[in-house]
Each structure stands twice: as structure tokens, then as C-alpha cells.
Amino acid sequence: MNLAKVLKQKISPKLHKKLEEISYLSNKLNLSSYLVGGTVRDLFQDGLDRYDCDVTVSGGDVKPLAALLQSQWKCELQSYPAFLTHTLQFSDRTYLDIVTAREEKYSKPAALPVVIRGTLLADLLRRDFSINAMALSLNKNSWGELMDPLGGLMDLKNKKLKILHAKSFEEDPTRIFRAAKFLCRFGFRLKKETEAALKIAIQEKIIAKLSGDRIRLEIEKIIKEREPFPVFKQLKQWRALEQIDPKLKWFPSQIFRGDTKQSFKERAAFYLSLMLFGNSVERVKGALEKLHFEREVQDRVLENLNLARALEGGESVLKLPQKALEKSALLFLNYTVQHIGKQRNLKKRWQEYKKWIQCRPLLDGNTLIQLGFKSGPLFKEIFRRIQIHKYGGKLKNLNEEIRFVVDNFRRD
Ligand code: CTP
């Protein structure tokens, strides 16, 4: 099967040109290049355009090719010799991985593999699922030919996810997370033998052997999915989430798409807060630390949970830290109150909070300076006092706010 036309339609002209240049230089260096993995898989999916891609090279050392491409494209080159991988990074933040076709040997389950040079077939055989083990030739005489020795296309058409050997999950338990992700993203099912292997791996508590960093990376990738909750739900059903930390409970039951305008950190904090609401703050803190989530994400989740608890416990909104109530905290609380906040307190406090937000002063720092005040901590106090008065139904316009400030604060 030749996919040259599909390739041209599916990837950007810019990327297509790059692949042609790789083809030309590989030919000159007597190397063979192939597009592999997710990019080939996605050539068969509707509406999925890719900007990044992986190229596997066989027949010799890939380093000279990577160096030539770097000087031709004037981009950054990062090399990872232990993994025989070279990443070319472009100024538009897209990247291209050029990797030597390789075999992987695992010294023990869940360890990072030892990587050695191999054939294209060996390279495809070491991959996670058949749908991700197809290659597309970038070579001069066979440009666009699909190499599918492991039946990936058939599985893709039958909507089946199949591992390539029985120990796949044991060797790389992150594939359990990946399986849930692909099943949900594409609406696929596990092949019978794959399901049996996955269950055995989970029974053997294989996820617990992964480092916090590797687990976090998979969680982050799931959070980047269009719909993260079904993926977490699937993992929970498999009893995989509980292996991350046996004492931590996950509640991925809400069907909700985060705001796509959110930054990744906001999105991560939002989803983690919703799923972990229901655990003690201390427990969540321990788990997030173990997984090495970015400090900012950790802080936001803990702030969210603390706020929700405070509101639930009847704490007045006037006493809550205002900064924490921004961004993901606001979204989280709004959602919590609407969908899981059964306690009357939480709802009542939330209404109060919304009113409080609307009471922000009309007067700003410039006005205070014009009135003769020197900028400093007093400003914050003035704003807060105005807000409290407005909350109580007073100070209906800017003039009244100015009057209040002049009457109640000294200018020296
Ligand atoms: N791969 C693997 N085992 C893993 C991770 C990756 O075999 N644990 C292989 C698969 O062939 C995969 C390729 O490496 O297709 C690239 O991995 P990655 O970029 O993480 O995933 P994609 O398949 O491209 O998926 P996505 O669409 O989520 O980017």
C-alpha cells in the first residue's frame, strides 16, 4: 500500500518538505529512513493533523544525518546517545526526532531499557501496540510504502488494541496508561490476549514499580487529552490508579471538559483537584510530591482543596486568601459547587463569594495617588475595606468610594 498522497494531505507542507530533505540526505549517506509510530497511525484517522513526527533510520550511524539536517535547517540539535536519539527543535517549537532503528533489552521489569542498534523489524517489534508499530518508507525508491509486518492496519480498522508480546506491560508498565489513553481517544477495545496480559500485569502490581516521574509524565499526557476523565475512569476500573499510592482515592466520575483556553498548569490543577477532592489535604500533598508535579501545580491543587474545605466548613469568604481564588481555583470551586457540592454550606458560601467578587473597588491605585496617598501596603488595606463596605451594601459609586477613603484614611 502506498500512502504518498495521504501523507501529503495530512501533514503540513513544511513538514513534508523536511521529510523529502531527510530522504535525499539519507540516500546520500546510504541510510534508510522511515516515518514511524503515532504519525503513521494517524494517517488513517480523520481530522487528526500532526505537527511532530518520529523518523527511524536503519543501515548505519544516524549522527552524521542529524548533524547535516541541523546545519541545513539551522535549528537546535539535542542528542541522547544512550537512546540513539537526536531531537531537532525548530523556532516554532515543533520538533522532529531522528532515531536509530533499535532493539531494547530490559534488565528487569519496569526498568528503563538498554538500547542497541537493530533492524527496522526489531525496532517495530519492541513497540507498545500493533497500531503504533507501522512504518512508512521515506526512501527514494519506495517513498510512501507502508511497512506493516505486525498487522497494525487490520487492528486499526477493527478498532482493536493489541500488544506485540506477552511481557509488554511488565517490561514497560507505562503502557497500561497508554492503553487506557488510546482506548478512550479512539473508542477501541483491547484484544482478548492483550486484556489478559494487562490484567496479569496489574495483579502483579507492576505500576508500583514505576518511578514517580514516569507515572507523572503519563498522567500529564492524559490531562492533555481532549477528554481526560474517561481515561482516568478506565484506569480506575482496571484498579491501576490505586497502585500509584494505595491510600489515595481517585474520583474521575465527572464528565467535564476543562476550559481549552487554560494553560497546561491550570488544566492540570483543575483535573487533579476534582479527582482528588475527597482525600485529606495531607494525603494529596504527599502523593503530588512523590509524583514530582511542578511546584505551581502542587500549590494550586492544595489551595483548591483547602478553599473547598474552608467553604464547606462555613468559613467566611472575607477571610479566604483572594489570590488563591483566581484561575483554576475559581473554576474548580464553581464546578464543585454545581456538581458535587451537596453540602448547603458550600453552595451558600459560593454565592457569597460571587457577590464578594462583584464588590471589587472601582477606585484604583492611580486615584489614590491623585488623592495624595503614597503607594504601599496601605493601598491593599484600603481596597479591602472598600470591598467589605460594598459587600455590606454601602459605597454605590466611585464618588462614594473616594469620600470613604478621604474620611477614613490619613495621607501621611
Ligand atoms: N512507544 C512505545 N512504548 C512506549 C512509548 C512509546 O512503544 N511506552 C512507541 C510507539 O510506537 C509510539 C512511539 O513510540 O507510537 C511514539 O511515542 P509517543 O510520541 O509517546 O506516542 P504517539 O504514539 O505518537 O502518541 P500520541 O498521539 O499520544 O503522541
Short mmCIF file of C-alpha atoms and ligand atoms in Angstrom, two decimals:
data_model
loop_
_atom_site.label_atom_id
_atom_site.label_comp_id
_atom_site.label_asym_id
_atom_site.label_seq_id
_atom_site.Cartn_x
_atom_site.Cartn_y
_atom_site.Cartn_z
CA MET A 1 0.00 0.00 0.00
CA ASN A 2 1.41 3.40 -0.94
CA LEU A 3 0.41 6.37 1.20
CA ALA A 4 2.39 9.12 -0.52
CA LYS A 5 -0.80 11.06 -1.37
CA VAL A 6 -2.29 10.73 2.12
CA LEU A 7 1.00 11.86 3.62
CA LYS A 8 0.93 14.98 1.51
CA GLN A 9 -2.65 15.77 2.55
CA LYS A 10 -2.23 15.02 6.24
CA ILE A 11 0.95 16.76 7.20
CA SER A 12 1.87 20.40 6.74
CA PRO A 13 3.76 21.35 3.54
CA LYS A 14 6.60 22.49 5.78
CA LEU A 15 6.93 19.09 7.45
CA HIS A 16 6.51 17.31 4.13
CA LYS A 17 9.41 19.25 2.69
CA LYS A 18 11.54 18.32 5.69
CA LEU A 19 10.78 14.64 5.14
CA GLU A 20 11.83 14.98 1.48
CA GLU A 21 15.11 16.51 2.61
CA ILE A 22 15.65 13.66 5.08
CA SER A 23 15.01 11.23 2.23
CA TYR A 24 17.54 12.95 -0.01
CA LEU A 25 20.30 13.10 2.60
CA SER A 26 19.66 9.55 3.86
CA ASN A 27 20.06 8.32 0.31
CA LYS A 28 23.36 10.14 0.01
CA LEU A 29 24.59 8.61 3.28
CA ASN A 30 23.41 5.11 2.31
CA LEU A 31 20.85 5.05 5.12
CA SER A 32 17.18 4.05 5.07
CA SER A 33 14.62 6.34 6.72
CA TYR A 34 11.08 5.63 7.84
CA LEU A 35 8.30 7.57 9.45
CA VAL A 36 7.14 5.52 12.45
CA GLY A 37 4.76 5.34 15.38
CA GLY A 38 1.86 7.68 16.04
CA THR A 39 2.31 9.74 12.87
CA VAL A 40 1.81 6.69 10.63
CA ARG A 41 -1.16 5.56 12.74
CA ASP A 42 -2.76 8.98 12.47
CA LEU A 43 -2.54 8.99 8.67
CA PHE A 44 -5.55 6.66 8.89
CA GLN A 45 -7.55 8.84 11.30
CA ASP A 46 -9.92 11.54 10.16
CA GLY A 47 -9.28 15.06 11.24
CA LEU A 48 -6.02 14.38 13.03
CA ASP A 49 -3.25 16.55 11.76
CA ARG A 50 0.19 16.13 13.24
CA TYR A 51 2.94 18.67 13.60
CA ASP A 52 5.54 16.46 15.22
CA CYS A 53 6.91 13.18 13.97
CA ASP A 54 9.42 10.42 14.60
CA VAL A 55 11.81 9.19 11.95
CA THR A 56 13.66 5.90 12.37
CA VAL A 57 16.84 5.31 10.42
CA SER A 58 18.46 1.96 9.71
CA GLY A 59 21.65 0.90 7.96
CA GLY A 60 24.25 2.83 9.94
CA ASP A 61 25.05 5.67 12.30
CA VAL A 62 22.36 8.36 12.32
CA LYS A 63 24.52 11.08 13.87
CA PRO A 64 26.01 12.46 10.62
CA LEU A 65 22.48 12.70 9.19
CA ALA A 66 21.23 14.60 12.24
CA ALA A 67 24.22 16.98 12.03
CA LEU A 68 23.66 17.65 8.32
CA LEU A 69 19.97 18.35 8.93
CA GLN A 70 20.80 20.71 11.76
CA SER A 71 23.11 22.79 9.60
CA GLN A 72 20.66 22.77 6.68
CA TRP A 73 17.67 23.79 8.82
CA LYS A 74 19.61 25.98 11.24
CA CYS A 75 17.79 24.52 14.21
CA GLU A 76 18.71 23.21 17.64
CA LEU A 77 20.04 19.67 17.96
CA GLN A 78 19.78 17.67 21.18
CA SER A 79 21.42 14.24 21.23
CA TYR A 80 20.69 11.43 23.65
CA PRO A 81 23.42 8.86 22.91
CA ALA A 82 22.11 6.24 25.37
CA PHE A 83 18.82 6.16 23.49
CA LEU A 84 20.38 6.60 20.00
CA THR A 85 18.05 9.56 19.60
CA HIS A 86 18.53 13.05 18.14
CA THR A 87 15.90 15.74 18.51
CA LEU A 88 15.81 18.65 16.06
CA GLN A 89 13.97 21.59 17.56
CA PHE A 90 12.62 24.43 15.44
CA SER A 91 11.96 28.03 16.34
CA ASP A 92 8.17 27.47 16.04
CA ARG A 93 8.55 24.96 18.90
CA THR A 94 7.84 21.94 16.69
CA TYR A 95 10.39 19.16 16.74
CA LEU A 96 11.45 16.11 14.86
CA ASP A 97 13.03 13.02 16.41
CA ILE A 98 15.60 11.14 14.35
CA VAL A 99 16.26 7.79 15.93
CA THR A 100 18.49 4.86 15.07
CA ALA A 101 16.44 1.69 14.50
CA ARG A 102 16.95 -0.19 17.70
CA GLU A 103 16.27 -3.13 19.93
CA GLU A 104 15.60 -2.78 23.61
CA LYS A 105 16.66 -5.10 26.40
CA TYR A 106 15.06 -4.79 29.82
CA SER A 107 17.30 -5.82 32.71
CA LYS A 108 14.27 -6.15 35.00
CA PRO A 109 10.54 -5.30 34.81
CA ALA A 110 9.73 -1.58 34.73
CA ALA A 111 13.41 -0.61 34.35
CA LEU A 112 14.46 1.74 31.57
CA PRO A 113 15.70 -0.36 28.64
CA VAL A 114 19.25 -0.81 27.40
CA VAL A 115 19.18 0.30 23.77
CA ILE A 116 21.17 -1.32 20.97
CA ARG A 117 21.21 -0.76 17.23
CA GLY A 118 18.82 -3.05 15.34
CA THR A 119 16.88 -3.59 12.13
CA LEU A 120 13.63 -1.83 11.25
CA LEU A 121 11.73 -5.02 12.08
CA ALA A 122 13.37 -5.27 15.51
CA ASP A 123 12.52 -1.61 16.03
CA LEU A 124 8.85 -2.21 15.25
CA LEU A 125 8.72 -5.35 17.38
CA ARG A 126 9.84 -3.50 20.55
CA ARG A 127 6.91 -1.08 20.36
CA ASP A 128 3.80 -0.92 22.52
CA PHE A 129 0.85 -1.75 20.27
CA SER A 130 0.43 -3.02 16.71
CA ILE A 131 -1.29 0.23 15.68
CA ASN A 132 1.88 2.09 16.72
CA ALA A 133 4.22 -0.38 15.00
CA MET A 134 3.77 0.60 11.38
CA ALA A 135 6.40 2.40 9.31
CA LEU A 136 6.22 4.45 6.15
CA SER A 137 9.19 4.45 3.83
CA LEU A 138 10.88 7.76 3.14
CA ASN A 139 13.35 6.15 0.78
CA LYS A 140 13.85 7.30 -2.76
CA ASN A 141 12.69 4.12 -4.47
CA SER A 142 9.81 3.26 -2.15
CA TRP A 143 8.61 6.68 -0.90
CA GLY A 144 5.23 6.33 0.85
CA GLU A 145 5.17 2.49 1.03
CA LEU A 146 3.55 1.20 4.23
CA MET A 147 5.55 -1.40 6.17
CA ASP A 148 3.13 -3.26 8.40
CA PRO A 149 4.65 -6.61 9.38
CA LEU A 150 2.65 -6.84 12.64
CA GLY A 151 -0.87 -6.30 11.36
CA GLY A 152 -1.33 -2.78 12.72
CA LEU A 153 -3.62 -1.64 9.93
CA MET A 154 -6.02 -4.53 10.43
CA ASP A 155 -6.21 -3.82 14.17
CA LEU A 156 -6.74 -0.15 13.44
CA LYS A 157 -9.65 -0.97 11.12
CA ASN A 158 -11.13 -3.44 13.64
CA LYS A 159 -10.67 -0.88 16.43
CA LYS A 160 -8.51 -3.23 18.47
CA LEU A 161 -5.54 -2.54 20.68
CA LYS A 162 -3.00 -5.37 20.65
CA ILE A 163 0.37 -5.69 22.37
CA LEU A 164 3.18 -7.36 20.46
CA HIS A 165 4.37 -9.85 23.08
CA ALA A 166 3.02 -11.21 26.36
CA LYS A 167 5.51 -9.40 28.61
CA SER A 168 4.94 -5.96 27.07
CA PHE A 169 3.17 -4.44 30.09
CA GLU A 170 5.61 -5.97 32.56
CA GLU A 171 8.59 -4.59 30.69
CA ASP A 172 7.05 -1.15 30.35
CA PRO A 173 4.13 -0.57 32.74
CA THR A 174 3.60 2.95 31.34
CA ARG A 175 1.87 1.08 28.52
CA ILE A 176 -1.05 0.46 30.88
CA PHE A 177 -1.64 4.22 30.96
CA ARG A 178 -1.11 4.43 27.22
CA ALA A 179 -3.60 1.60 26.63
CA ALA A 180 -6.32 3.48 28.53
CA LYS A 181 -5.49 6.65 26.62
CA PHE A 182 -5.71 5.07 23.17
CA LEU A 183 -8.85 3.07 24.03
CA CYS A 184 -10.67 6.24 25.05
CA ARG A 185 -9.22 8.51 22.38
CA PHE A 186 -10.12 6.18 19.51
CA GLY A 187 -13.04 4.24 21.00
CA PHE A 188 -11.11 0.97 20.67
CA ARG A 189 -11.25 -2.27 22.64
CA LEU A 190 -8.45 -4.48 23.92
CA LYS A 191 -7.79 -7.72 22.07
CA LYS A 192 -8.50 -10.75 24.25
CA GLU A 193 -4.88 -11.76 24.86
CA THR A 194 -3.91 -8.15 25.46
CA GLU A 195 -6.66 -7.78 28.05
CA ALA A 196 -5.47 -10.96 29.80
CA ALA A 197 -1.85 -9.70 29.82
CA LEU A 198 -2.93 -6.32 31.15
CA LYS A 199 -4.91 -7.90 33.97
CA ILE A 200 -1.96 -10.10 34.95
CA ALA A 201 0.40 -7.11 34.95
CA ILE A 202 -1.96 -5.13 37.17
CA GLN A 203 -2.43 -8.07 39.53
CA GLU A 204 1.33 -8.22 39.84
CA LYS A 205 1.23 -4.60 41.00
CA ILE A 206 3.60 -3.60 38.28
CA ILE A 207 2.68 0.10 38.30
CA ALA A 208 4.01 0.45 41.83
CA LYS A 209 7.47 -0.32 40.41
CA LEU A 210 7.49 2.78 38.22
CA SER A 211 9.25 5.91 39.40
CA GLY A 212 7.13 8.93 40.37
CA ASP A 213 8.46 10.82 37.37
CA ARG A 214 7.42 8.19 34.86
CA ILE A 215 3.93 7.98 36.34
CA ARG A 216 3.59 11.76 36.37
CA LEU A 217 4.59 12.02 32.73
CA GLU A 218 1.79 9.63 31.80
CA ILE A 219 -0.73 11.47 33.98
CA GLU A 220 0.31 14.72 32.30
CA LYS A 221 -0.18 13.22 28.86
CA ILE A 222 -3.66 12.08 29.85
CA ILE A 223 -4.50 15.55 31.15
CA LYS A 224 -3.55 16.88 27.70
CA GLU A 225 -6.14 14.60 26.08
CA ARG A 226 -9.32 16.24 24.87
CA GLU A 227 -11.29 14.25 27.43
CA PRO A 228 -9.14 13.12 30.35
CA PHE A 229 -11.86 11.79 32.70
CA PRO A 230 -12.82 8.67 30.70
CA VAL A 231 -9.14 7.69 30.60
CA PHE A 232 -8.78 8.01 34.37
CA LYS A 233 -12.08 6.18 34.79
CA GLN A 234 -10.79 3.29 32.71
CA LEU A 235 -7.59 3.17 34.76
CA LYS A 236 -9.63 3.18 37.93
CA GLN A 237 -11.78 0.33 36.63
CA TRP A 238 -8.64 -1.67 35.99
CA ARG A 239 -7.55 -0.89 39.56
CA ALA A 240 -4.43 0.74 38.16
CA LEU A 241 -4.82 4.16 39.82
CA GLU A 242 -4.77 2.68 43.30
CA GLN A 243 -1.25 1.38 42.65
CA ILE A 244 0.08 4.91 42.32
CA ASP A 245 -0.48 5.32 46.05
CA PRO A 246 -2.60 2.71 47.85
CA LYS A 247 -4.04 5.26 50.26
CA LEU A 248 -5.05 7.78 47.64
CA LYS A 249 -8.57 7.65 46.22
CA TRP A 250 -9.38 8.95 42.74
CA PHE A 251 -12.81 10.21 41.68
CA PRO A 252 -12.78 10.64 37.92
CA SER A 253 -16.54 10.37 37.61
CA GLN A 254 -17.48 13.75 36.22
CA ILE A 255 -17.85 14.22 32.51
CA PHE A 256 -16.43 17.64 32.02
CA ARG A 257 -14.09 19.19 29.54
CA GLY A 258 -11.71 21.71 31.04
CA ASP A 259 -11.53 25.11 29.50
CA THR A 260 -9.34 24.71 26.43
CA LYS A 261 -8.06 28.25 26.90
CA GLN A 262 -6.46 27.23 30.19
CA SER A 263 -2.71 26.90 30.39
CA PHE A 264 -1.45 23.38 31.00
CA LYS A 265 -0.74 24.16 34.66
CA GLU A 266 -4.26 25.47 35.23
CA ARG A 267 -5.73 22.48 33.45
CA ALA A 268 -3.61 20.04 35.44
CA ALA A 269 -4.53 21.71 38.73
CA PHE A 270 -8.20 21.70 37.79
CA TYR A 271 -8.39 18.00 36.89
CA LEU A 272 -6.22 16.86 39.79
CA SER A 273 -8.26 18.93 42.26
CA LEU A 274 -11.52 17.46 41.05
CA MET A 275 -10.25 13.90 41.10
CA LEU A 276 -8.53 14.14 44.45
CA PHE A 277 -11.18 16.17 46.28
CA GLY A 278 -12.35 13.67 48.87
CA ASN A 279 -8.88 12.79 50.18
CA SER A 280 -7.30 14.60 53.08
CA VAL A 281 -5.15 17.55 52.05
CA GLU A 282 -2.15 15.88 53.71
CA ARG A 283 -2.56 12.73 51.66
CA VAL A 284 -2.85 14.67 48.41
CA LYS A 285 0.20 16.69 49.33
CA GLY A 286 2.27 13.54 49.89
CA ALA A 287 1.14 11.99 46.61
CA LEU A 288 1.78 15.08 44.48
CA GLU A 289 5.21 15.42 46.00
CA LYS A 290 6.02 11.78 45.30
CA LEU A 291 4.98 12.25 41.68
CA HIS A 292 7.08 15.44 41.40
CA PHE A 293 4.38 17.60 39.93
CA GLU A 294 5.59 21.13 39.27
CA ARG A 295 5.54 23.22 42.43
CA GLU A 296 2.93 25.58 40.96
CA VAL A 297 0.56 22.72 40.10
CA GLN A 298 1.02 21.20 43.58
CA ASP A 299 0.35 24.55 45.26
CA ARG A 300 -2.74 25.23 43.21
CA VAL A 301 -4.26 21.82 43.91
CA LEU A 302 -3.65 22.20 47.64
CA GLU A 303 -5.07 25.72 47.60
CA ASN A 304 -8.15 24.46 45.78
CA LEU A 305 -8.73 21.71 48.28
CA ASN A 306 -8.10 23.97 51.25
CA LEU A 307 -10.54 26.53 49.90
CA ALA A 308 -13.22 23.97 49.25
CA ARG A 309 -12.80 22.61 52.76
CA ALA A 310 -12.89 26.10 54.26
CA LEU A 311 -16.07 26.99 52.37
CA GLU A 312 -17.63 23.69 53.36
CA GLY A 313 -16.69 24.27 56.97
CA GLY A 314 -18.51 27.60 56.95
CA GLU A 315 -15.51 29.92 56.76
CA SER A 316 -16.48 33.41 55.67
CA VAL A 317 -15.38 34.31 52.17
CA LEU A 318 -13.99 37.56 53.52
CA LYS A 319 -11.31 35.60 55.31
CA LEU A 320 -10.17 33.47 52.38
CA PRO A 321 -6.94 34.20 50.52
CA GLN A 322 -8.09 36.17 47.50
CA LYS A 323 -5.16 35.32 45.26
CA ALA A 324 -5.85 31.63 45.55
CA LEU A 325 -9.35 32.17 44.31
CA GLU A 326 -8.18 33.00 40.84
CA LYS A 327 -7.95 30.83 37.76
CA SER A 328 -8.14 27.12 38.45
CA ALA A 329 -9.47 27.63 41.97
CA LEU A 330 -12.44 29.61 40.70
CA LEU A 331 -13.21 27.09 38.00
CA PHE A 332 -12.74 24.21 40.39
CA LEU A 333 -14.99 25.68 43.07
CA ASN A 334 -17.66 26.69 40.63
CA TYR A 335 -17.70 23.18 39.25
CA THR A 336 -17.53 21.52 42.65
CA VAL A 337 -20.45 23.52 43.91
CA GLN A 338 -22.58 22.83 40.88
CA HIS A 339 -21.89 19.13 40.61
CA ILE A 340 -20.62 17.64 43.81
CA GLY A 341 -21.20 20.27 46.45
CA LYS A 342 -24.12 18.66 48.20
CA GLN A 343 -23.41 20.42 51.46
CA ARG A 344 -25.53 23.51 51.81
CA ASN A 345 -22.64 25.41 53.31
CA LEU A 346 -20.52 25.08 50.22
CA LYS A 347 -23.30 26.39 47.99
CA LYS A 348 -24.15 29.26 50.29
CA ARG A 349 -20.51 30.34 50.63
CA TRP A 350 -20.05 30.16 46.92
CA GLN A 351 -22.99 32.53 46.33
CA GLU A 352 -21.45 34.87 48.88
CA TYR A 353 -18.13 34.63 47.15
CA LYS A 354 -19.62 35.53 43.79
CA LYS A 355 -21.19 38.57 45.38
CA TRP A 356 -17.84 39.43 47.01
CA ILE A 357 -16.08 39.35 43.64
CA GLN A 358 -18.61 41.82 42.27
CA CYS A 359 -17.76 44.20 45.09
CA ARG A 360 -14.24 44.91 43.85
CA PRO A 361 -13.45 48.64 44.24
CA LEU A 362 -13.97 50.94 41.28
CA LEU A 363 -11.21 53.11 42.63
CA ASP A 364 -7.65 52.15 41.65
CA GLY A 365 -4.07 52.90 42.72
CA ASN A 366 -3.79 55.93 40.41
CA THR A 367 -6.80 57.55 42.03
CA LEU A 368 -5.27 57.01 45.46
CA ILE A 369 -2.02 58.64 44.32
CA GLN A 370 -4.01 61.59 42.92
CA LEU A 371 -5.67 61.86 46.32
CA GLY A 372 -2.23 62.25 47.84
CA PHE A 373 -1.59 58.73 49.17
CA LYS A 374 1.85 57.13 48.84
CA SER A 375 1.79 53.66 47.30
CA GLY A 376 2.47 50.87 49.80
CA PRO A 377 0.75 48.25 51.97
CA LEU A 378 -1.95 50.78 52.88
CA PHE A 379 -3.37 50.53 49.36
CA LYS A 380 -4.21 46.88 49.87
CA GLU A 381 -5.90 47.66 53.16
CA ILE A 382 -7.92 50.47 51.57
CA PHE A 383 -9.11 48.22 48.74
CA ARG A 384 -10.09 45.54 51.20
CA ARG A 385 -12.04 47.93 53.41
CA ILE A 386 -13.87 49.35 50.40
CA GLN A 387 -14.77 45.84 49.28
CA ILE A 388 -16.08 44.93 52.73
CA HIS A 389 -18.25 48.06 52.79
CA LYS A 390 -19.59 47.42 49.32
CA TYR A 391 -20.34 43.83 50.34
CA GLY A 392 -22.42 45.26 53.16
CA GLY A 393 -24.48 47.28 50.66
CA LYS A 394 -22.66 50.61 51.00
CA LEU A 395 -20.49 52.73 48.62
CA LYS A 396 -22.66 52.64 45.50
CA ASN A 397 -20.37 54.56 43.14
CA LEU A 398 -16.84 55.89 42.65
CA ASN A 399 -17.64 59.21 44.37
CA GLU A 400 -18.80 57.42 47.48
CA GLU A 401 -15.65 55.27 47.48
CA ILE A 402 -13.46 58.40 47.24
CA ARG A 403 -15.41 60.07 50.05
CA PHE A 404 -14.98 56.97 52.20
CA VAL A 405 -11.21 56.91 51.64
CA VAL A 406 -10.77 60.62 52.33
CA ASP A 407 -12.82 60.39 55.52
CA ASN A 408 -11.22 57.25 56.91
CA PHE A 409 -7.53 57.15 55.96
CA ARG A 410 -4.68 59.51 56.74
CA ARG A 411 -2.43 60.66 53.95
CA ASP A 412 0.91 60.95 55.77
N1 CTP B 1 6.31 3.80 22.23
C1 CTP B 1 6.34 2.52 22.80
N2 CTP B 1 6.20 2.36 24.16
C2 CTP B 1 6.04 3.46 24.96
C3 CTP B 1 6.02 4.75 24.39
C4 CTP B 1 6.16 4.88 23.03
O1 CTP B 1 6.46 1.54 22.08
N3 CTP B 1 5.92 3.30 26.26
C5 CTP B 1 6.47 3.93 20.75
C6 CTP B 1 5.18 3.76 19.96
O2 CTP B 1 5.49 3.17 18.73
C7 CTP B 1 4.72 5.18 19.76
C8 CTP B 1 6.04 5.92 19.57
O3 CTP B 1 6.94 5.23 20.44
O4 CTP B 1 3.88 5.32 18.64
C9 CTP B 1 5.99 7.39 19.88
O5 CTP B 1 5.56 7.59 21.21
P1 CTP B 1 4.72 8.86 21.66
O6 CTP B 1 5.20 10.04 20.92
O7 CTP B 1 4.69 8.89 23.15
O8 CTP B 1 3.25 8.48 21.28
P2 CTP B 1 2.35 8.51 20.00
O9 CTP B 1 2.05 7.09 19.61
O10 CTP B 1 2.88 9.40 18.95
O11 CTP B 1 1.01 9.03 20.63
P3 CTP B 1 0.38 10.49 20.78
O12 CTP B 1 -0.59 10.55 19.64
O13 CTP B 1 -0.27 10.42 22.12
O14 CTP B 1 1.50 11.48 20.70
#
